[in-house]
PDB file of C-alpha atoms in Angstrom:
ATOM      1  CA  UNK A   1      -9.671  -3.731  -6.179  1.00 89.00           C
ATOM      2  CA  UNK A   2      -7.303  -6.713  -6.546  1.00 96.00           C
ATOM      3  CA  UNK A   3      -4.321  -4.544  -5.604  1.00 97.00           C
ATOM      4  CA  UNK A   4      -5.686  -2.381  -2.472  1.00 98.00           C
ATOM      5  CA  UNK A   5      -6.950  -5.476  -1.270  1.00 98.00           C
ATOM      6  CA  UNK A   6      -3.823  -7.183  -1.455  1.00 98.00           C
ATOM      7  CA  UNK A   7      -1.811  -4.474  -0.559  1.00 98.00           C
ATOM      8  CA  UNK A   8      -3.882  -3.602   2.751  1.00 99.00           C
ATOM      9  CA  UNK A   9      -3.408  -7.644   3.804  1.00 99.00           C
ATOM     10  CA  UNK A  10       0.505  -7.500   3.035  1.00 98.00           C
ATOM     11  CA  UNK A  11       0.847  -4.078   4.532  1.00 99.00           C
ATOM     12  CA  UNK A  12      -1.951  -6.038   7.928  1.00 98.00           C
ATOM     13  CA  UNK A  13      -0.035  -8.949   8.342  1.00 99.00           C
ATOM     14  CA  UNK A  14       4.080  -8.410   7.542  1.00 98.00           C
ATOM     15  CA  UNK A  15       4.790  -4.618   7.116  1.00 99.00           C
ATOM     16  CA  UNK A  16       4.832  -1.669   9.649  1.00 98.00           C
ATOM     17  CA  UNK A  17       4.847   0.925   6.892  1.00 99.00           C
ATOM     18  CA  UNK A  18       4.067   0.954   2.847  1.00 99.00           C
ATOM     19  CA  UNK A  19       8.048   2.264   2.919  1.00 99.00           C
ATOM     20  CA  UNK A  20       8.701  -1.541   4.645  1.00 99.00           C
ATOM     21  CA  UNK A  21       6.626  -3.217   2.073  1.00 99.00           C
ATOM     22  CA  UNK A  22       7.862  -1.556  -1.015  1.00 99.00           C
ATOM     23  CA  UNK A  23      11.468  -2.007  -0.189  1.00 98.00           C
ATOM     24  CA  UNK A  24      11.046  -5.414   0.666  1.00 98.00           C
ATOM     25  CA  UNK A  25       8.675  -6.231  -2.421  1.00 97.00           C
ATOM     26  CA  UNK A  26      11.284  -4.291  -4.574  1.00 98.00           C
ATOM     27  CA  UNK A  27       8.367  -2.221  -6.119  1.00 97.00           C
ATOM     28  CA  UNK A  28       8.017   1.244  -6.527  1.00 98.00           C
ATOM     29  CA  UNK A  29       5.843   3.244  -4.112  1.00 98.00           C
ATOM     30  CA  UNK A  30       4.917   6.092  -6.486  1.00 98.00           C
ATOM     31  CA  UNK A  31       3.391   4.056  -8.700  1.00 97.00           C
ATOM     32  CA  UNK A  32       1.506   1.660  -5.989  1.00 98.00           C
ATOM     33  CA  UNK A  33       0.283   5.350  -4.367  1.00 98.00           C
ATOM     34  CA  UNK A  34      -0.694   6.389  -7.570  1.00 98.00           C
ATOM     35  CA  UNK A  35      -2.563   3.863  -8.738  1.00 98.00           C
ATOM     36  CA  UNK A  36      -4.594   3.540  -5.889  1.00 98.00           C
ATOM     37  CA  UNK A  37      -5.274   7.160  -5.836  1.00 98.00           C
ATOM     38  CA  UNK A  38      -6.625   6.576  -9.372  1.00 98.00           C
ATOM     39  CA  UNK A  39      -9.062   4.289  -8.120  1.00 97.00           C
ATOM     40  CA  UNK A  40      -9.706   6.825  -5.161  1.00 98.00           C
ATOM     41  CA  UNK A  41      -7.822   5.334  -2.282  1.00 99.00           C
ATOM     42  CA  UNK A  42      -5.134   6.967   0.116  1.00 98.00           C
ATOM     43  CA  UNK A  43      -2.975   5.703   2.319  1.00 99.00           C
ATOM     44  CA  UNK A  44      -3.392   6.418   6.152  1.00 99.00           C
ATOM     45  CA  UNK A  45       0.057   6.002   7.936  1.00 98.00           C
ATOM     46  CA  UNK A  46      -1.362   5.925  11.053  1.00 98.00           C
ATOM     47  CA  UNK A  47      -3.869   2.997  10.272  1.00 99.00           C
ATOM     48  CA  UNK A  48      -1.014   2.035   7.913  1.00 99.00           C
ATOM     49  CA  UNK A  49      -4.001   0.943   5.332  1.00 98.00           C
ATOM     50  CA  UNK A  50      -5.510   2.296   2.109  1.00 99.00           C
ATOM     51  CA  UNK A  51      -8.766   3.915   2.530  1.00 98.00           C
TER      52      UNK A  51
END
């Protein structure tokens, strides 16, 4: 819950895309997509936001 939640306020406040934020952050996007599909979350490009 500690991830999505920071990863919907970076994604909110400084990215347009989870493409932006991952290249910025240097971190892989597979792995942030996956893990938050573990936990049943998916990310909507339009709201650019897990859900």
């Amino acid at each position: 819950v500690i991830l999505l939640s920071y990863i919907n306020t970076q994604l909110r406040d400084f990215y347009q895309s989870l493409d932006e934020l991952c290249k910025s952050l240097n971190i892989n996007k597979e792995q942030i997509v996956q893990k938050l599909s573990s936990a049943g979350y998916k990310y909507n490009a339009g709201l650019n936001k897990f859900i």
